[in-house]
XYZ file of C-alpha atoms in Angstrom:
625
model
C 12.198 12.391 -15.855
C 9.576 14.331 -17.537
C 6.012 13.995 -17.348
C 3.555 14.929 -20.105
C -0.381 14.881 -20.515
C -1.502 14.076 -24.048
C -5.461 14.158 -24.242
C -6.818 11.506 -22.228
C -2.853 9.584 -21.780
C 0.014 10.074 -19.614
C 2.975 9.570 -21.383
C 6.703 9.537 -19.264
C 9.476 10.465 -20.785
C 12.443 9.190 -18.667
C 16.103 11.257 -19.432
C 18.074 8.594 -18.791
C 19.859 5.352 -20.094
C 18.778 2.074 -20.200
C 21.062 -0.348 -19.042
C 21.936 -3.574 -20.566
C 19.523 -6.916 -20.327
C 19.621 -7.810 -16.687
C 18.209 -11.301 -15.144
C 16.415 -10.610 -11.603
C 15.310 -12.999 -9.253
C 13.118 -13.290 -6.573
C 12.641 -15.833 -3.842
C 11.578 -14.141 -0.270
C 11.198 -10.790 0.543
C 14.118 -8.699 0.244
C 14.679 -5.159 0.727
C 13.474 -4.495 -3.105
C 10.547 -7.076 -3.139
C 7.201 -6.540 -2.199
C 6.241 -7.081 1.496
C 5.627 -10.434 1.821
C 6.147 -11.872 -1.633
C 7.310 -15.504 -1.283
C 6.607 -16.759 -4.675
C 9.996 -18.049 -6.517
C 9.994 -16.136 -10.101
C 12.698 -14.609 -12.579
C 12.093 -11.557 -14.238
C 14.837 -10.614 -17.250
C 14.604 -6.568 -18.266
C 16.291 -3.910 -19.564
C 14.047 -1.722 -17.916
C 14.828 0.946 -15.000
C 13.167 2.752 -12.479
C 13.198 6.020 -11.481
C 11.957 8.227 -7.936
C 11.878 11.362 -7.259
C 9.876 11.749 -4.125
C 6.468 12.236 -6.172
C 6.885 9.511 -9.301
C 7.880 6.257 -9.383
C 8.849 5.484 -13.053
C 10.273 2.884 -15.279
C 10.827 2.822 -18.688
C 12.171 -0.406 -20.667
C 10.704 -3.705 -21.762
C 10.105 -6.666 -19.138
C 9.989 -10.974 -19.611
C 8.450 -13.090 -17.015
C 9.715 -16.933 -16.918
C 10.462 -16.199 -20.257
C 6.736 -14.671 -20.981
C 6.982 -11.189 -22.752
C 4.990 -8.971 -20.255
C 5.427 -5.626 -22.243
C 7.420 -4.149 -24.977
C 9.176 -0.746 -24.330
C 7.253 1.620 -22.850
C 7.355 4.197 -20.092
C 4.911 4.628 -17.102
C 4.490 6.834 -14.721
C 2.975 6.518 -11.107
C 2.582 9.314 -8.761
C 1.253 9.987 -5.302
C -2.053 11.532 -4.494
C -3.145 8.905 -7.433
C -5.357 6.008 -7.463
C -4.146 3.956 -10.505
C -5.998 0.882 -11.955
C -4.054 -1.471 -13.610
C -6.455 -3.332 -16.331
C -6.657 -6.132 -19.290
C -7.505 -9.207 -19.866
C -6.942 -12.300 -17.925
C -3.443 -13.178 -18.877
C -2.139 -10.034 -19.849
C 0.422 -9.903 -16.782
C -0.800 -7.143 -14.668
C 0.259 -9.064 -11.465
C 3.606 -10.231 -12.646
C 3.968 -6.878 -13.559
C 3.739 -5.149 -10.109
C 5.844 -8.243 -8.549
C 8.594 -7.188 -10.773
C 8.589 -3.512 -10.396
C 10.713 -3.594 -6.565
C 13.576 -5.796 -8.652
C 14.423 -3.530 -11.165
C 17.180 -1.733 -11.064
C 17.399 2.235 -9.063
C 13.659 0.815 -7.220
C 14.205 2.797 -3.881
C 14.941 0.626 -0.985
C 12.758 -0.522 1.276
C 13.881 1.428 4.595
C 13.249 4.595 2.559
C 10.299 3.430 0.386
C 7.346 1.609 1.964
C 5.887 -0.607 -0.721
C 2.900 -2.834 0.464
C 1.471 -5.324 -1.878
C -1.605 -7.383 -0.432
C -3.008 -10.173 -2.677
C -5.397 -12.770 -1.673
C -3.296 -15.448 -3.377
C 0.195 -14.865 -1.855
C 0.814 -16.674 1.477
C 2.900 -13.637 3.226
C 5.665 -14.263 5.753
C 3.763 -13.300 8.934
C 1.309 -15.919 7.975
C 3.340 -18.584 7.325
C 5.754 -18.251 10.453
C 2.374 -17.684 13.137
C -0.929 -19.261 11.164
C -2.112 -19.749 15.082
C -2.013 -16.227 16.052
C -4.785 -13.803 16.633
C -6.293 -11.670 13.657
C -5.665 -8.721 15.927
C -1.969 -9.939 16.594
C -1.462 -10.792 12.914
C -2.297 -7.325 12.233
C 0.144 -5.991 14.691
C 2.841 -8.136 13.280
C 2.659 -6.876 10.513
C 3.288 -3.458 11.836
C 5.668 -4.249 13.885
C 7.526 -5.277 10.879
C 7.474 -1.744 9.873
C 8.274 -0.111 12.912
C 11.276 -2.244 12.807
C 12.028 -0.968 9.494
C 12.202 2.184 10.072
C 14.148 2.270 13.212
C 16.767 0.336 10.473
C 16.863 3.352 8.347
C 16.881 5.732 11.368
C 20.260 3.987 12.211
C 21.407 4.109 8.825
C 21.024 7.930 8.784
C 21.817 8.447 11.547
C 25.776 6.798 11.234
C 25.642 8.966 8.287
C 25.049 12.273 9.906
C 28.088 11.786 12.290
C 30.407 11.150 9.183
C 28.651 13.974 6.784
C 30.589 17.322 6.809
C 28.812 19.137 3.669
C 25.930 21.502 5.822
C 23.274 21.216 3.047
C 23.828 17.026 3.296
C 23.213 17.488 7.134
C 20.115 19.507 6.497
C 18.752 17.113 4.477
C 19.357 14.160 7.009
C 18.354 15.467 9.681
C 14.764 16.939 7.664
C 14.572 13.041 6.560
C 15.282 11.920 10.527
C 12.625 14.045 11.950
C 9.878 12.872 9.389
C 11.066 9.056 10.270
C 10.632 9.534 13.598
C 7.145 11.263 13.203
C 6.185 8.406 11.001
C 7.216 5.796 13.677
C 5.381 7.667 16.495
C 2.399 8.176 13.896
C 2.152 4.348 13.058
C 2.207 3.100 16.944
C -0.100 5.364 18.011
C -2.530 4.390 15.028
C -1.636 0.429 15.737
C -3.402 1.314 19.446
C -6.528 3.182 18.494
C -7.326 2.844 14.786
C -6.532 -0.642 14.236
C -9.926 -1.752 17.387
C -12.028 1.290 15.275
C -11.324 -0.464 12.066
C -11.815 -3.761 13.610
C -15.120 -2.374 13.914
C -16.149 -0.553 10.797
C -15.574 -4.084 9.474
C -17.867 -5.681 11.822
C -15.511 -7.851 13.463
C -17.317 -8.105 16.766
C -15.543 -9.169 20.059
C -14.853 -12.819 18.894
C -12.907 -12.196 15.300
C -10.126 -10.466 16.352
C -8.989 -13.024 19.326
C -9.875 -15.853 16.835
C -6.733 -18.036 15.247
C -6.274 -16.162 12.168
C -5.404 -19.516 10.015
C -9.204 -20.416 11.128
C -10.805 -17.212 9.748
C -12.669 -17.372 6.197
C -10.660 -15.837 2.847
C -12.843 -12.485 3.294
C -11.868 -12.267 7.384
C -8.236 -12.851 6.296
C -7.801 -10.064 3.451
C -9.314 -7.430 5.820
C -6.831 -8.531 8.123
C -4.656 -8.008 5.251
C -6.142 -4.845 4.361
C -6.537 -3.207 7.664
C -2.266 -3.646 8.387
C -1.511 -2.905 5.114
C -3.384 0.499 5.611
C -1.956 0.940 8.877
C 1.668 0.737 7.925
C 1.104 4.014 6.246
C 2.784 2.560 2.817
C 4.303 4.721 0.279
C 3.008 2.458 -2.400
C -0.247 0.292 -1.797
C -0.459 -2.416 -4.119
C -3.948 -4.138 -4.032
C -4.254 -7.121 -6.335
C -7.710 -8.484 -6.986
C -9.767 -6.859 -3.574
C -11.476 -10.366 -2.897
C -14.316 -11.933 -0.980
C -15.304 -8.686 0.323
C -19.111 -8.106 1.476
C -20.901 -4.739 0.373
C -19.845 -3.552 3.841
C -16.218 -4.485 2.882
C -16.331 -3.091 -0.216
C -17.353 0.376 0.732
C -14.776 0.918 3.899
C -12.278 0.048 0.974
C -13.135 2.820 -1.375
C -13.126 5.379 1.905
C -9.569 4.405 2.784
C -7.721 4.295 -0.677
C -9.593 8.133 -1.182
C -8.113 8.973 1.978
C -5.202 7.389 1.408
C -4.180 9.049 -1.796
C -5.938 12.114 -1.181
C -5.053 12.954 2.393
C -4.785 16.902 2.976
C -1.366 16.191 4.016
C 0.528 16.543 1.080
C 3.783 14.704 2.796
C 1.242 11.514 3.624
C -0.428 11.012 0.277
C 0.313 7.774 -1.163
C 0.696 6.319 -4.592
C -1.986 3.491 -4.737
C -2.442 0.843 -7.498
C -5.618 -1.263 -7.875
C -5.928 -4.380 -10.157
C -9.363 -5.709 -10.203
C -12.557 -6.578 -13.189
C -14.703 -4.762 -11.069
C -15.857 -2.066 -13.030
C -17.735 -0.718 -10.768
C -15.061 -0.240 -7.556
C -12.762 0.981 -10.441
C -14.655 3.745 -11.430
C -15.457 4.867 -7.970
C -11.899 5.136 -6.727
C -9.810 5.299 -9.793
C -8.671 9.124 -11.196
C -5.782 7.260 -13.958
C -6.403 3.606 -15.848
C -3.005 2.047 -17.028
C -4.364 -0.803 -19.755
C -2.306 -3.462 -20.916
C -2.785 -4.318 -23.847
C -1.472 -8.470 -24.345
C -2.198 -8.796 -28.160
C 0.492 -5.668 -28.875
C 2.409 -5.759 -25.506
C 1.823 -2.176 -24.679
C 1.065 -0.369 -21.534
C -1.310 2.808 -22.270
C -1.857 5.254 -19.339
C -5.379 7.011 -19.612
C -5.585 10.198 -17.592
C -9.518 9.981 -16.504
C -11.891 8.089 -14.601
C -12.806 4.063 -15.460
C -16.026 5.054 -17.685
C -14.374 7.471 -19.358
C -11.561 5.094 -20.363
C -13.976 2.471 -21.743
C -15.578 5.194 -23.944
C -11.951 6.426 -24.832
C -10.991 2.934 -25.427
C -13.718 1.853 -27.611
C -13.241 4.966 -30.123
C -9.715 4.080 -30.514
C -10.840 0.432 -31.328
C -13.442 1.898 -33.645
C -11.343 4.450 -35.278
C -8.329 2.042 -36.383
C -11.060 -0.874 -37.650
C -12.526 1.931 -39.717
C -9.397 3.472 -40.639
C -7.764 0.172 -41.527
C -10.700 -0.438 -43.958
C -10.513 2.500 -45.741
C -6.285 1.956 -46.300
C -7.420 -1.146 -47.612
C -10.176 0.016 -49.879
C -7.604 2.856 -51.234
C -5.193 0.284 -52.100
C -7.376 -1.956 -53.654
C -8.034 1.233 -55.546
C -3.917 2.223 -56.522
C -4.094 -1.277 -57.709
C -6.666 -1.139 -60.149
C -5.656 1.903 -61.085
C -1.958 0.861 -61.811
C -3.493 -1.929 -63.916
C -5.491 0.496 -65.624
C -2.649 2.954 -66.577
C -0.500 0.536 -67.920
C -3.148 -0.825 -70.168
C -3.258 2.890 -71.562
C 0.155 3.271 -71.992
C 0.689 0.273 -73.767
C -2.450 1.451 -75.943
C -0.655 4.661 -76.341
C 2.374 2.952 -77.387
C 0.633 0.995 -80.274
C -1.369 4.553 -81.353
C 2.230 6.609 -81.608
C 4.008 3.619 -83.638
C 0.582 3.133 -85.810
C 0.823 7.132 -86.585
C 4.769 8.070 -86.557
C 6.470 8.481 -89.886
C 7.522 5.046 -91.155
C 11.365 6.744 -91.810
C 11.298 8.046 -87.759
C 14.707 7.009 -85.301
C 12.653 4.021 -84.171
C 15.427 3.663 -81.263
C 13.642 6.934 -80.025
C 10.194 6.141 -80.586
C 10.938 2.999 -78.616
C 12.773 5.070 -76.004
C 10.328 7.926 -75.349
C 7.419 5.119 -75.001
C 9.780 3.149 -72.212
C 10.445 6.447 -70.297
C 6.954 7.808 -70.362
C 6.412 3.857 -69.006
C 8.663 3.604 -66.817
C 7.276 7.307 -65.313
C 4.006 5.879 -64.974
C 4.917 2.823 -63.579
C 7.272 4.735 -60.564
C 4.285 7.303 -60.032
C 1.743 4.439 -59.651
C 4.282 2.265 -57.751
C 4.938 5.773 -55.404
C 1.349 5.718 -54.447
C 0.915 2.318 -53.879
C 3.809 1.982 -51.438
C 2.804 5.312 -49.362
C -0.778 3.791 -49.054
C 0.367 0.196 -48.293
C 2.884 2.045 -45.888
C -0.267 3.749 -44.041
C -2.493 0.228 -44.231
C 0.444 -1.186 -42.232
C 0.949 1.773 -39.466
C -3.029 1.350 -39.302
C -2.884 -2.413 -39.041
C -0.500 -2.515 -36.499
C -2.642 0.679 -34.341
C -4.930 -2.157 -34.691
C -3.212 -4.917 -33.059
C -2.444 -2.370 -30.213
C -5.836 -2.103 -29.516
C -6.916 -5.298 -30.318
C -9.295 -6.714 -27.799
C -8.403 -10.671 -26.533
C -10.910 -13.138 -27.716
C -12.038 -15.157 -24.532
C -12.064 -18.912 -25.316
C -15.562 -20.483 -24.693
C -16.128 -22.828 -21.986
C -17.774 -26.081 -21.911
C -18.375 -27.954 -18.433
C -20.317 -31.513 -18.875
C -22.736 -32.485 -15.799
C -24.697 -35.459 -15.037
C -28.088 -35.535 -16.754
C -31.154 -34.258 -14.626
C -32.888 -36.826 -12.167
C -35.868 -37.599 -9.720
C -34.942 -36.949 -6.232
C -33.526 -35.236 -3.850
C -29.737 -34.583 -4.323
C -28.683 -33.001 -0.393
C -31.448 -32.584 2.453
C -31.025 -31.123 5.672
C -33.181 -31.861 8.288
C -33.200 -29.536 11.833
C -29.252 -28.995 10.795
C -26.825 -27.056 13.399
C -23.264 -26.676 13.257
C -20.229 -24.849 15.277
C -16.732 -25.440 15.181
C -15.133 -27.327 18.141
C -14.062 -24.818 20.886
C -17.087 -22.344 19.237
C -19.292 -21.167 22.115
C -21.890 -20.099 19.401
C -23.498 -21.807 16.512
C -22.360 -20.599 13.436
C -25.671 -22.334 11.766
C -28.940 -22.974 13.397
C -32.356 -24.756 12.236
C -31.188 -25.479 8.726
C -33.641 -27.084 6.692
C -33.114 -27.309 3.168
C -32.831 -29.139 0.075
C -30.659 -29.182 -3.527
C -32.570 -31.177 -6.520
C -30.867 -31.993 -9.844
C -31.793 -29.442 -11.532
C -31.516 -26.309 -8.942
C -29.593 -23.172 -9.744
C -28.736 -22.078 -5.969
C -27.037 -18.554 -5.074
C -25.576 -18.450 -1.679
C -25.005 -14.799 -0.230
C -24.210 -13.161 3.356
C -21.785 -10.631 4.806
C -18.247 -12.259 5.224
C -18.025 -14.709 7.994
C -21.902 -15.570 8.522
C -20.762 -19.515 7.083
C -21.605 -19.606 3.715
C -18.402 -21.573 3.251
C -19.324 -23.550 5.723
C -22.856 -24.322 4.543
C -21.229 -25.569 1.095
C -19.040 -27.768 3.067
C -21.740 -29.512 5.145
C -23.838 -29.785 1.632
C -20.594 -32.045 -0.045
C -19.992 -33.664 3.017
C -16.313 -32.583 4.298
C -18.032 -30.950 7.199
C -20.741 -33.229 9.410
C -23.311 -31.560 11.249
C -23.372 -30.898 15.548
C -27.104 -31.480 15.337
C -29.524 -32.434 12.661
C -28.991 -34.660 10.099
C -28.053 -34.266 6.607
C -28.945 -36.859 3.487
C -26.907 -36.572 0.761
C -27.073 -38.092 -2.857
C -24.028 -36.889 -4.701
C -21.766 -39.268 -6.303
C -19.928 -36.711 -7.916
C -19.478 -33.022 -6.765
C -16.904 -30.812 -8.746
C -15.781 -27.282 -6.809
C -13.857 -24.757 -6.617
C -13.036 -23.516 -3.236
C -11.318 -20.261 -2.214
C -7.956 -21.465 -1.339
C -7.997 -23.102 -5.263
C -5.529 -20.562 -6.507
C -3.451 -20.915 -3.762
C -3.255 -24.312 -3.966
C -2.154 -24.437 -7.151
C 0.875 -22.275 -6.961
C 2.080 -23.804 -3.600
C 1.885 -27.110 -4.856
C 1.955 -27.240 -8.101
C 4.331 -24.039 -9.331
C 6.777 -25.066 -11.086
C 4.311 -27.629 -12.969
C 2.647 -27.045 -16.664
C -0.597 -27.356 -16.715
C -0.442 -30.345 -19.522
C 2.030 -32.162 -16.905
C -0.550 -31.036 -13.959
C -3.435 -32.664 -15.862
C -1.428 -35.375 -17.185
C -0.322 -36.156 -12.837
C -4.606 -35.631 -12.196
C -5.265 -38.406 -15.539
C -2.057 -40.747 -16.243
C -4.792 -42.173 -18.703
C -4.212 -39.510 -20.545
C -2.101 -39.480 -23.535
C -0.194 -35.782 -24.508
C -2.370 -34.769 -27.444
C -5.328 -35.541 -25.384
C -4.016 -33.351 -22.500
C -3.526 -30.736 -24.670
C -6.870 -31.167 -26.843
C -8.337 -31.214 -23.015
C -6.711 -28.178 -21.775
C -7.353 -26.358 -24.973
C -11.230 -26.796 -23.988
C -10.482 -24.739 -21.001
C -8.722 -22.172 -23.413
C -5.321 -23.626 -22.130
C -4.305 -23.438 -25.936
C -0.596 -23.604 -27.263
C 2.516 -22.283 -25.189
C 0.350 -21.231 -22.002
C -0.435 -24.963 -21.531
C 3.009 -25.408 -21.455
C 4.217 -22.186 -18.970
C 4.664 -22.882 -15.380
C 1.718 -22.532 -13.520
C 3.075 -19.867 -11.400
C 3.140 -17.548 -14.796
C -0.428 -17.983 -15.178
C -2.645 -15.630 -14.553
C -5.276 -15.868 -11.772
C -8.285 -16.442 -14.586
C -5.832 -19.007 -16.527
C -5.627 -21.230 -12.881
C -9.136 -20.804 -12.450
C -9.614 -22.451 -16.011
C -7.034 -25.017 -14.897
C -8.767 -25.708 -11.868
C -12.059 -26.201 -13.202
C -10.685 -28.598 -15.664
C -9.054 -30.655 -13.257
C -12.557 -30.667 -11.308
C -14.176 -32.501 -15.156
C -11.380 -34.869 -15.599
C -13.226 -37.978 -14.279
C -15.257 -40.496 -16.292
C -18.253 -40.066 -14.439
C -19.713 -36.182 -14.698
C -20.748 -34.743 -11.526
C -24.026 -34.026 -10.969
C -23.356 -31.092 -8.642
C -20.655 -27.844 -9.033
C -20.123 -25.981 -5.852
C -18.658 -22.827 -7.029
C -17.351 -20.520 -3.847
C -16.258 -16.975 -4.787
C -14.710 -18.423 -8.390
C -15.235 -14.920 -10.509
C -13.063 -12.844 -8.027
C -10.095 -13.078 -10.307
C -11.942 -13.206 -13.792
C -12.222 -10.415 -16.631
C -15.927 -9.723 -17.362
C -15.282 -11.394 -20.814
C -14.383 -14.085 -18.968
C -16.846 -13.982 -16.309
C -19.175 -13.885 -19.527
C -17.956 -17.334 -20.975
C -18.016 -19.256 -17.371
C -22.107 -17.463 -17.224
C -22.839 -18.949 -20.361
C -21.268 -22.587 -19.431
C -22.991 -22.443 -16.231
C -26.813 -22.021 -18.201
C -25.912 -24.864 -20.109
C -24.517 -26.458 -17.330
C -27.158 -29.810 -16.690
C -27.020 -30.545 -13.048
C -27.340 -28.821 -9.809
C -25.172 -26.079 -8.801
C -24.300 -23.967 -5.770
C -22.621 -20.289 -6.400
C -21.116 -18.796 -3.295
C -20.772 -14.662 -4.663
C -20.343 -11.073 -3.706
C -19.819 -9.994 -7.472
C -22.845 -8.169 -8.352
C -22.258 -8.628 -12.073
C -22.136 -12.390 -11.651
C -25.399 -12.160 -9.146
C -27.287 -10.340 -11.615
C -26.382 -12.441 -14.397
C -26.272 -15.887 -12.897
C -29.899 -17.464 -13.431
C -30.508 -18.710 -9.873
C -34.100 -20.828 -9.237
C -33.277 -19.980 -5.462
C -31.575 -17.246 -3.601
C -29.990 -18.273 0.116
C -29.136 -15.386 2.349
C -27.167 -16.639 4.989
C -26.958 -14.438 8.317
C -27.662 -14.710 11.928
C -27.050 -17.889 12.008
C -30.312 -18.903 9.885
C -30.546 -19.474 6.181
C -33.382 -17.310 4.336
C -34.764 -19.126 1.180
C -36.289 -17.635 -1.687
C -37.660 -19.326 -4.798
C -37.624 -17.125 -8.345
């Protein structure tokens, strides 16, 4: 393959042939798939791959479930990069990356380490041992990869005792001696780096002996994180970094640098990062691959996440201006082919008025329909070579066409007197706990409060928002609660949905949630939502993460009765800004109380909280705006 740099993109130009529409499948992990992908999907391409030690290409187009994902293109990845994969909600990012390991000539897995952590995907480690240790999940996982590796030592090494061509042995045994380095390299880091990053992450003495099944969503993905990192991948896939603290967040950026920029050139990895935070993009990110859903185009920019936007927007601008003026200069071929046969028909009544009445009126007659017919090809000419250029700039366009984010609409209970939740003197640890997680909680949630809940990971902000609905009770203390109706979305929402719920549509999910409903008003419903035409009728698995979390919230405003409280915990972590936008501007309309759980600092900044609860310590810090 050949890479070239164009300006600000990357294009790859792979030399060789595409084979023939293939069908892939996935079910578990296999030695193509990514670690610990259990989702059921098919993928159909005619796309291949391509590695050569430094990139990992593919060139081709890609369907998902039947979903076009991306026309042909070609894309390049390469080590000692940070890539991050944008677009809109929708636009297939993830399915994207879970396809890549099926396609055809993908390096296997003994000889490629590709590591793909996602807060939504239930991995195998977790679902055979949910009552293990964090610090034994994490070693599990590396284990796994020891394990792997002593499998491709074997391999190589049966096929050193049957190769007889010297430069082949050469090779092998180079490739031996790095697999054994690795495997030394990754135990010894499993014995001392995995307690230091246990505490860089502040997991204290208790986290890391704690059942990890029992730790919050932002405990578990650093457990995620922290083996992921320590298998020493050749590929790190991260897909939507989520519920991480500021703390979190900043030990991330250090170890994707390091990963992809390590001094050693033989360690440095290729890393890809999907996420809408523009911020951790442009801190980490040197290339931005965009995909595009309205043209079905990957675009690889060669520069930093700012510098993309700018980029992006230009290109936007340029092709909406240059479309205009195509269609300004063919309004004007058109008036001007109207106006030149008007003079040659006046032209034509002039010569006959002023030729000699004996004249070969066959010819006069003949040089008048060829000077016509002249006028009418020249005109015709131009007209087709500017409609020709309208169209090439109409469809540049549509490439970089931005998605228009539906607008959403979420109906409360109207405002009333009184107090919705109080606590009173309110403690609370989980059985078996020999500390309380919350101490000498006294609060209270009226109608019309706007309440934003923050704290590092693990201080029980999820647990607060449980004891204010009522699926937690209190150890001490007692809690008064006036909610009839409480909608929410939790953090295992997504999750839910694709374990349960998969193979489902999200008309037949709603219709399951309503049977009162009829179809057309499913589908007028889940249109509100911006469920609109064939992606109300995908499987839920295709969706998106920001198409679930529409789904989700729309199940939560199905009843008759409106709720008069929405208890939203960590809900933007998988949103576009656009879309982050629309939920915002719901969510001021919004009429009744609500309770936002958040570590995005757009949303924080934006949301229009009347009181700000730090939870930490053990205590809950109140301020009033």
């Amino acid at each position: 393959m050949k890479l070239t740099i164009h300006n600000s993109s990357i294009v790859l130009v792979m030399l060789a042939t595409i084979p023939t529409t293939a069908t892939l499948s996935s079910t578990t992990t296999t030695s193509r798939a990514p670690h610990h992908v259990t989702q059921t999907a098919n993928w159909s391409s005619n796309t291949i791959s391509s590695f050569n030690g430094q990139i990992l290409g593919f060139e081709g187009s890609l369907d998902f479930d039947g979903v076009e994902l991306f026309r042909h293109t070609q894309v390049a990845f390469e080590r000692g990069f940070i890539h991050g994969l944008v677009g809109p909600n929708g636009s297939g990012k993830t399915s994207l990356v879970r396809a890549l390991p099926h396609l055809p000539l993908f390096p296997e897995r003994g000889s490629f380490c590709w590591e793909y952590i996602a807060a939504d995907v239930e991995d195998d480690t977790t679902s055979l041992k949910t009552d293990c240790s964090a610090r034994d999940y994490c070693l599990n996982r590396i284990q796994k990869r020891v394990q792997e590796i002593d499998h491709e030592i074997g391999r190589m090494e049966v096929q050193l005792e049957t190769e007889s061509n010297d430069t082949s042995i050469e090779e092998i045994s180079t490739r031996l001696g790095e697999l054994y380095e690795l495997k030394e390299d990754i135990e010894l880091q499993a014995s001392t780096q995995l307690v230091e990053m246990f505490q860089q992450l502040n997991f204290g003495e208790k986290y890391p002996e704690q059942p990890y099944g029992q730790l919050s969503s932002g405990w578990k993905f650093k457990c995620q994180l922290i083996a992921g990192l320590l298998t020493q991948p050749d590929c790190l896939i991260i897909d939507e970094p989520s519920f991480l603290d500021t703390t979190a967040t900043a030990w991330l950026v250090d170890q994707l640098k390091h990963l992809a920029h390590s001094p050693n050139t033989s360690n440095k990895a290729i890393v890809i990062l999907i996420s809408h935070k523009e911020a951790l993009l442009d801190e980490v990110c040197d290339r931005i691959l965009y995909l595009n859903p309205a043209s079905k185009n990957l675009t690889m920019y060669n520069c930093s996440f700012r510098e993309f936007q700018v980029a992006h927007a230009d290109r936007v601008a340029h092709a909406k201006k240059a479309k205009e003026l195509s269609a300004e200069a063919r309004d004007d071929a058109k008036d001007s082919l109207q106006q030149l046969r008007q003079q040659l028909h006046k032209r034509e009544q002039n010569f006959r008025a002023t030729t000699f009445k004996d004249h070969d009126k066959r010819w006069i007659k003949g040089k008048n329909k060829e000077a016509k017919q002249n006028a009418d090809h020249s005109a015709a000419s131009k007209l087709k070579r500017l409609k020709k250029k309208a169209d090439e700039l109409a469809e540049q366009e549509e490439e970089l066409r931005e998605t228009k984010v539906c607008p959403l609409k979420l109906e409360g209970a109207a405002p009333s007197d009184g107090v919705l939740v109080e606590f009173s003197d309110v403690d609370f640890h989980f059985e078996g706990a020999r500390d309380m997680l919350l101490e000498y909680v006294d609060v209270q949630i009226k109608s019309e409060d706007r309440i934003l809940l923050q704290g590092e990971n693990g201080q029980g902000k999820t647990t607060l928002s449980k004891l204010i609905m009522g699926e937690l009770e209190p150890t001490h203390g007692t809690i008064r609660r006036n909610l009839p109706v409480v909608a929410h979305f939790h953090q295992e929402a997504l999750r839910e949905l694709m374990d349960d719920y998969g193979k489902s549509n999200a008309l037949d999910f709603l219709l399951t949630k309503n049977p009162k409903f009829t179809m057309v008003q499913a589908r007028t419903y889940a249109g509100r939502f911006g469920l609109k035409g064939n992606i109300a009728l995908r499987p839920i698995r295709t969706l998106s993460a920001g198409q679930r979390v529409r789904l989700w919230l729309a199940r939560e405003f199905l009843g008759d009765s409106k709720p008069s409280m929405l208890v939203l915990d960590e809900v933007t972590e998988n949103l576009d800004k656009e879309t982050t936008d629309s939920l915002l501007k719901a969510l001021e309309e919004f009429p009744a109380a609500i309770v936002a759980i958040s570590h995005d600092d757009y949303f924080a900044e934006k949301f229009q909280e009347t009181q700000l609860w730090i939870v930490g310590n053990a205590r809950v810090q109140v301020e009033y705006k």
